[in-house]
Coordinates of C-alpha atoms and ligand atoms in Angstrom, one line a residue:
M1 CA 0.0 0.0 0.0
P2 CA 1.4 3.5 -0.8
I3 CA 2.4 5.7 2.1
N4 CA 0.7 9.0 2.6
N5 CA 3.3 11.7 2.3
R6 CA 2.7 15.4 3.1
Q7 CA 5.1 17.8 1.5
I8 CA 5.8 21.5 1.5
I9 CA 6.2 22.9 -2.0
Y10 CA 7.9 26.2 -3.0
A11 CA 4.9 28.0 -4.6
N12 CA 5.5 31.7 -4.9
T13 CA 8.6 33.9 -5.1
P14 CA 9.1 35.9 -1.9
S15 CA 8.8 39.7 -2.4
P16 CA 11.3 40.1 -0.8
A17 CA 10.3 38.5 2.6
I18 CA 8.9 35.0 2.9
D19 CA 5.1 34.8 3.5
P20 CA 4.6 31.8 5.8
S21 CA 0.9 31.4 5.0
L22 CA 0.2 28.0 3.5
T23 CA -2.7 29.5 1.6
N24 CA -1.3 31.7 -1.2
G25 CA 2.0 32.3 0.6
T26 CA 5.6 31.4 -0.4
F27 CA 4.9 27.7 0.3
K28 CA 1.9 25.3 0.0
L29 CA 1.1 22.0 1.6
N30 CA 0.7 19.0 -0.7
A31 CA -0.8 15.6 0.1
S32 CA 0.9 12.9 -2.0
T33 CA 1.7 9.3 -1.8
I34 CA 4.9 7.4 -2.1
P35 CA 5.2 3.8 -3.3
N36 CA 6.6 1.5 -0.6
N37 CA 8.3 -0.8 -3.1
V38 CA 11.6 1.0 -2.9
P39 CA 13.8 1.0 -6.1
T40 CA 16.9 -1.3 -5.7
D41 CA 19.4 1.6 -5.5
K42 CA 17.4 3.7 -3.0
I43 CA 16.2 3.8 0.6
L44 CA 12.9 5.1 2.0
V45 CA 13.3 7.4 5.0
R46 CA 10.9 9.1 7.4
A47 CA 11.9 12.6 8.6
H48 CA 11.9 13.3 12.3
Y49 CA 13.7 16.7 12.7
L50 CA 14.0 19.2 9.9
S51 CA 16.8 21.7 9.8
L52 CA 15.8 25.4 9.3
D53 CA 18.7 27.4 7.9
P54 CA 19.1 31.1 7.0
A55 CA 20.4 30.2 3.6
M56 CA 17.0 28.9 2.7
R57 CA 15.9 32.4 1.7
Q58 CA 18.8 32.5 -0.7
W59 CA 17.9 29.2 -2.2
L60 CA 14.6 30.6 -3.3
T61 CA 15.9 33.4 -5.4
A62 CA 19.7 33.7 -5.6
K63 CA 20.8 33.3 -9.2
R64 CA 24.5 33.0 -8.9
S65 CA 25.2 31.2 -5.7
Y66 CA 27.0 28.0 -4.4
I67 CA 23.8 26.0 -5.1
A68 CA 21.1 26.3 -7.7
P69 CA 17.8 27.9 -6.5
V70 CA 14.9 25.6 -5.6
E71 CA 12.5 25.5 -8.5
R72 CA 8.9 26.7 -7.9
G73 CA 6.6 23.7 -7.8
H74 CA 9.2 21.5 -6.2
V75 CA 9.5 20.2 -2.6
M76 CA 11.4 22.8 -0.5
R77 CA 15.0 21.8 -0.1
G78 CA 16.2 20.9 3.4
Q79 CA 18.1 18.5 5.6
S80 CA 16.6 16.3 8.2
I81 CA 17.4 13.7 10.8
A82 CA 15.5 10.7 9.4
Q83 CA 15.1 7.0 10.0
V84 CA 15.4 4.4 7.3
V85 CA 12.1 2.5 6.9
A86 CA 12.8 0.4 3.8
V87 CA 15.9 -0.5 1.8
G88 CA 16.3 -1.3 -1.9
D89 CA 17.7 -4.7 -2.7
S90 CA 21.2 -3.6 -3.8
L91 CA 21.7 -1.5 -0.6
K92 CA 20.8 -4.2 2.0
T93 CA 24.4 -4.5 3.1
Q94 CA 24.7 -0.8 3.7
Y95 CA 21.5 0.1 5.5
K96 CA 18.8 -1.5 7.5
A97 CA 15.4 -0.4 8.7
G98 CA 15.8 1.6 11.9
D99 CA 19.1 3.2 10.9
W100 CA 19.3 6.9 11.4
V101 CA 20.6 9.2 8.7
I102 CA 21.2 12.9 7.9
A103 CA 18.9 13.0 4.9
Y104 CA 18.6 15.5 2.0
S105 CA 14.9 14.8 2.2
G106 CA 13.5 18.2 1.7
W107 CA 10.4 19.5 3.5
Q108 CA 8.4 16.3 3.4
E109 CA 7.5 13.4 5.8
Y110 CA 9.0 10.6 3.7
A111 CA 11.6 10.6 0.9
T112 CA 13.1 8.0 -1.4
L113 CA 16.9 8.7 -1.5
L114 CA 20.1 7.6 -3.1
P115 CA 22.9 6.7 -0.6
K116 CA 24.7 10.0 -1.3
E117 CA 21.6 11.8 0.0
A118 CA 21.5 9.9 3.3
Q119 CA 24.6 9.7 5.4
K120 CA 24.4 7.3 8.3
V121 CA 24.6 9.0 11.7
V122 CA 27.1 8.0 14.3
V123 CA 26.7 9.9 17.5
P124 CA 29.7 9.6 19.9
P125 CA 29.1 8.5 23.5
G126 CA 27.7 11.3 25.7
C127 CA 26.2 13.1 22.7
Q128 CA 22.5 13.3 21.7
P129 CA 20.6 12.6 18.5
T130 CA 20.0 16.2 17.5
D131 CA 23.7 16.9 17.7
A132 CA 24.0 15.3 14.3
M133 CA 22.3 18.3 12.8
S134 CA 23.8 21.0 14.9
V135 CA 27.1 20.9 16.8
L136 CA 28.2 17.7 15.0
G137 CA 26.4 18.6 11.8
M138 CA 26.6 21.4 9.3
T139 CA 26.5 24.4 11.6
G140 CA 29.1 22.9 14.0
L141 CA 31.4 22.2 11.0
T142 CA 30.8 25.7 9.6
A143 CA 31.9 27.2 12.9
Y144 CA 34.8 24.8 13.1
F145 CA 36.3 25.5 9.7
G146 CA 35.5 29.2 9.7
M147 CA 37.3 29.6 13.0
M148 CA 40.1 27.1 12.7
E149 CA 41.0 27.6 9.0
I150 CA 40.2 31.3 8.4
G151 CA 40.0 33.0 11.8
Q152 CA 42.9 31.1 13.4
P153 CA 42.6 32.7 16.8
R154 CA 45.8 32.8 18.8
K155 CA 46.5 33.1 22.5
G156 CA 45.9 36.7 23.5
D157 CA 43.5 37.5 20.6
T158 CA 40.3 39.4 20.9
V159 CA 37.6 37.5 19.0
V160 CA 34.1 38.9 18.2
V161 CA 31.3 36.7 16.9
S162 CA 28.0 38.0 15.5
G163 CA 24.8 36.0 15.6
A164 CA 26.6 34.5 18.6
A165 CA 23.6 32.8 20.2
G166 CA 22.7 31.0 17.0
A167 CA 23.7 27.5 15.9
T168 CA 26.9 28.5 14.2
G169 CA 27.8 31.4 16.4
M170 CA 27.6 29.6 19.7
V171 CA 30.1 27.0 18.5
A172 CA 32.4 29.5 16.8
G173 CA 32.8 31.5 20.0
Q174 CA 33.4 28.5 22.1
I175 CA 36.1 27.2 19.7
A176 CA 37.9 30.5 19.9
K177 CA 37.9 30.1 23.7
I178 CA 39.2 26.5 23.4
Q179 CA 42.0 27.8 21.1
G180 CA 43.1 30.2 23.9
A181 CA 41.7 33.6 22.7
K182 CA 42.0 36.1 25.5
R183 CA 38.7 37.8 25.0
V184 CA 35.6 36.3 23.2
V185 CA 32.8 38.8 22.7
G186 CA 29.4 37.8 21.3
L187 CA 26.8 40.0 19.6
A188 CA 23.2 38.8 19.9
G189 CA 19.7 40.2 19.8
S190 CA 18.4 40.0 23.3
A191 CA 19.4 40.3 27.0
D192 CA 18.5 36.6 27.5
K193 CA 20.7 35.5 24.7
C194 CA 23.6 37.6 26.1
E195 CA 23.0 36.0 29.5
F196 CA 23.2 32.6 27.9
L197 CA 26.5 33.4 26.1
R198 CA 28.1 34.7 29.3
R199 CA 26.7 32.3 31.9
E200 CA 26.3 29.1 30.0
L201 CA 28.9 29.3 27.3
G202 CA 31.6 31.3 29.0
F203 CA 31.9 34.2 26.6
D204 CA 33.9 37.0 28.2
A205 CA 31.3 39.6 27.1
A206 CA 28.0 39.6 25.2
I207 CA 26.4 42.7 23.8
N208 CA 22.8 43.1 22.7
Y209 CA 23.1 44.8 19.3
K210 CA 19.6 46.2 19.8
D211 CA 20.7 48.4 22.8
A212 CA 21.0 52.0 21.8
D213 CA 24.6 52.2 23.0
W214 CA 25.8 48.8 21.6
K215 CA 28.6 50.4 19.6
K216 CA 30.0 52.0 22.8
Q217 CA 29.7 48.7 24.6
L218 CA 31.6 47.0 21.8
K219 CA 34.3 49.6 22.0
E220 CA 34.7 49.0 25.7
A221 CA 34.7 45.2 25.2
T222 CA 37.4 45.4 22.6
P223 CA 40.1 47.7 24.1
E224 CA 42.8 46.1 21.9
Y225 CA 40.6 46.1 18.8
I226 CA 39.4 42.9 17.1
D227 CA 41.8 40.2 15.9
V228 CA 39.2 37.8 14.6
F229 CA 35.7 38.7 13.6
F230 CA 33.4 35.7 12.8
D231 CA 30.5 37.3 10.9
N232 CA 27.1 35.7 10.5
V233 CA 25.2 38.9 10.1
G234 CA 26.8 41.4 7.7
G235 CA 25.3 44.9 7.3
E236 CA 25.8 47.5 10.0
I237 CA 27.4 45.0 12.4
L238 CA 30.1 44.1 9.9
D239 CA 30.7 47.8 9.3
V240 CA 31.1 48.6 13.0
C241 CA 33.4 45.6 13.6
L242 CA 35.5 46.6 10.6
S243 CA 35.9 50.0 12.1
R244 CA 37.4 48.2 15.1
A245 CA 39.7 45.9 13.1
A246 CA 43.1 45.3 14.6
R247 CA 46.3 45.3 12.5
D248 CA 46.4 42.0 10.5
S249 CA 43.0 40.9 11.7
R250 CA 41.1 38.1 10.1
F251 CA 37.4 38.6 9.1
V252 CA 35.6 35.4 8.6
I253 CA 32.6 36.0 6.3
C254 CA 30.3 33.1 7.2
G255 CA 26.9 34.7 6.6
A256 CA 25.0 37.9 6.2
I257 CA 21.6 37.2 7.6
S258 CA 20.7 40.9 8.0
Q259 CA 20.8 41.2 4.2
Y260 CA 19.1 38.0 3.1
N261 CA 15.6 39.5 3.0
A262 CA 16.7 42.9 1.8
K263 CA 15.6 44.2 -1.6
K264 CA 19.0 45.9 -2.0
P265 CA 21.8 44.4 0.2
T266 CA 24.3 47.0 1.6
G267 CA 28.0 46.5 2.2
P268 CA 30.3 48.0 4.8
A269 CA 31.3 51.7 4.6
S270 CA 34.4 51.2 6.7
F271 CA 36.0 49.1 4.0
M272 CA 39.1 51.3 3.8
N273 CA 40.2 49.8 7.1
V274 CA 40.8 46.6 5.2
I275 CA 43.7 48.5 3.6
S276 CA 45.0 50.5 6.5
Q277 CA 44.8 47.6 9.0
R278 CA 45.8 44.9 6.5
V279 CA 42.7 42.9 7.2
T280 CA 42.2 39.5 5.6
M281 CA 38.5 39.1 4.8
K282 CA 37.5 35.7 3.5
G283 CA 34.2 34.1 2.7
F284 CA 33.7 30.4 2.6
I285 CA 31.2 27.6 2.2
V286 CA 31.4 24.7 4.6
F287 CA 31.4 22.2 1.8
D288 CA 34.8 23.5 0.7
F289 CA 36.3 21.5 3.6
A290 CA 34.4 18.3 3.1
K291 CA 37.6 16.2 3.0
K292 CA 38.4 17.4 6.5
Y293 CA 35.0 16.6 8.1
P294 CA 36.1 13.4 9.8
A295 CA 38.9 15.1 11.7
A296 CA 36.7 18.1 12.6
L297 CA 34.0 15.8 13.9
Q298 CA 36.5 13.9 16.0
N299 CA 37.6 17.2 17.6
L300 CA 34.1 18.6 18.0
G301 CA 32.9 15.2 19.5
T302 CA 35.7 15.1 21.9
W303 CA 35.2 18.7 23.1
L304 CA 31.5 18.0 23.5
A305 CA 32.1 14.8 25.5
Q306 CA 34.6 16.6 27.7
G307 CA 32.1 19.4 28.4
K308 CA 34.4 22.0 26.8
L309 CA 31.7 22.6 24.1
K310 CA 28.1 23.2 25.0
R311 CA 25.1 23.3 22.8
K312 CA 21.5 24.2 22.7
D313 CA 18.6 23.2 20.4
H314 CA 15.4 25.1 19.6
I315 CA 12.9 22.6 18.6
I316 CA 9.6 23.7 17.0
K317 CA 6.6 21.4 17.5
G318 CA 3.6 21.3 15.2
G319 CA 4.8 19.0 12.4
L320 CA 5.8 19.8 8.9
E321 CA 3.4 22.7 8.5
A322 CA 5.2 24.6 11.2
A323 CA 8.3 25.0 9.0
P324 CA 7.4 28.1 7.0
Q325 CA 6.5 30.2 10.1
G326 CA 9.6 28.7 11.9
L327 CA 11.8 29.9 9.0
V328 CA 10.4 33.4 9.2
N329 CA 10.9 33.4 13.0
L330 CA 14.6 32.4 12.4
Y331 CA 15.2 35.7 10.6
E332 CA 13.5 37.4 13.5
G333 CA 15.8 35.8 16.1
A334 CA 13.3 33.5 17.8
N335 CA 15.9 30.8 18.4
T336 CA 18.7 30.4 20.8
G337 CA 20.8 27.6 19.4
K338 CA 20.0 25.3 16.5
M339 CA 16.4 25.7 15.1
M340 CA 14.7 22.6 13.9
V341 CA 11.1 21.4 13.3
E342 CA 9.8 18.2 14.8
V343 CA 8.2 16.5 11.8
T344 CA 7.7 13.2 13.6
P345 CA 8.3 12.7 17.3
L346 CA 10.9 10.2 18.3
S347 CA 8.1 8.2 20.1
E348 CA 7.0 7.1 16.6
A349 CA 10.5 5.9 15.6
L350 CA 11.0 2.3 14.5
G351 CA 12.0 0.3 17.5
G352 CA 10.1 2.7 19.8
K353 CA 13.1 4.4 21.4
A354 CA 15.3 7.0 19.9
K355 CA 18.5 5.0 19.7
L356 CA 21.0 6.7 17.4
Ligands
NAP1 N1 29.2 29.8 4.9 C1 28.6 28.6 5.2 O1 29.0 27.5 4.7 C2 27.5 28.6 6.1 C3 26.9 27.4 6.6 C4 25.8 27.5 7.5 C5 25.4 28.8 7.9 N2 25.9 29.9 7.4 C6 25.5 31.2 7.8 O2 25.7 31.3 9.2 C7 24.8 32.2 9.8 C8 24.1 31.6 11.0 O3 23.4 30.5 10.5 P1 22.7 29.5 11.6 O4 22.1 28.4 10.8 O5 23.6 29.2 12.7 O6 21.5 30.4 12.1 P2 21.2 30.9 13.6 O7 22.4 31.8 13.9 O8 20.9 29.8 14.5 O9 19.9 31.8 13.4 C9 19.9 33.0 12.8 C10 20.1 34.1 13.8 O10 20.5 35.3 13.1 C11 20.2 36.4 13.9 N3 19.7 37.5 13.1 C12 18.6 37.5 12.3 N4 18.4 38.7 11.6 C13 19.4 39.5 12.1 C14 19.8 40.8 11.8 N5 19.1 41.6 11.0 N6 20.8 41.3 12.4 C15 21.5 40.6 13.3 N7 21.3 39.3 13.6 C16 20.2 38.7 13.0 C17 19.1 36.0 14.9 O11 19.6 36.1 16.2 P3 19.6 37.5 17.0 O12 18.5 37.4 18.0 O13 20.9 37.6 17.6 O14 19.3 38.6 16.1 C18 18.9 34.5 14.6 O15 18.7 33.8 15.7 C19 23.8 32.6 8.6 O16 24.2 33.8 8.1 C20 24.0 31.5 7.7 O17 23.7 31.9 6.3 C21 27.0 29.8 6.5

């Protein structure tokens, strides 16, 4: 018997912000079915937790990017933690029902995938299932390579991280601390987030960029200027940090979320400091470092198990249809830590218990 499969389809181009309404908004809900006789070279997976990522806005319209845009009328692109429910004949030595995978499933409850679209998840002792999509997944790896390969914090450095209470930022700041940075300063959008950064993650200072005097606070928190800036935000925050760049500083351009929904993105006015302070400013995409993932995961897993690295998840309940509003809320800063949607609770997993 075919399986009922609800999907979220990219329906209408955002103009420029995403409209989360499922009636005439950016996305629409589609009820379909999926055959349960799986092709020999594929596996059938059921999504449990769907990742929400700032880049999703870019995927809808960006013409020249690191990945082609999602086509209208297609299932929205996205990664999930999913469980294998059936395996094609030629893959029976690689997967079995009940295996957990990081799946390029898109925004749908079930998907039929090739092996390259479903990586088996191995969670080290002391770690938890959702880690595979946050600190031991794409955002953790992004923080790792941005900080270790581009930022390269040294003992005595002052490191500033924007979007610091988000999935990537929280890991980036902690890595800088682990690497011996003298002063790690986080920028985040609420007093609670700043408290989380200082109290729970051990940041030396955290500044709410919505405070009227945040620039003054940043100046006070960076008396020796900024050696490494890990930027998730762009816009005014990048500009102000550039105005505080130290000589030979490294500016890690990871993201520019403040500009993703803008009709006309703006760049920094303080760009001449790049010349006078000999700043290295480098953008990157985490996939550039794919060959080094195993070593990075080993380090991240060890730090996590040792308690040197802490993490937080922000899980949205309400099933698949909660994804569009969740995505809009991500751009509004609703999350502390990694935002994901619970598509199917773990209580419905094969085998009953969530054993990853
Ligand atoms: N280069 C890569 O390979 C790569 C890979 C993954 C992610 N990224 C980038 O990394 C960044 C963080 O991604 P994530 O998945 O970890 O998301 P996230 O940081 O968990 O969530 C996004 C956060 O951005 C902040 N934000 C939203 N609008 C803002 C604005 N106008 N000004 C300042 N802050 C704003 C919000 O926190 P506040 O409350 O603090 O505003 C929100 O919680 C994004 O820019 C993303 O595109 C890059």
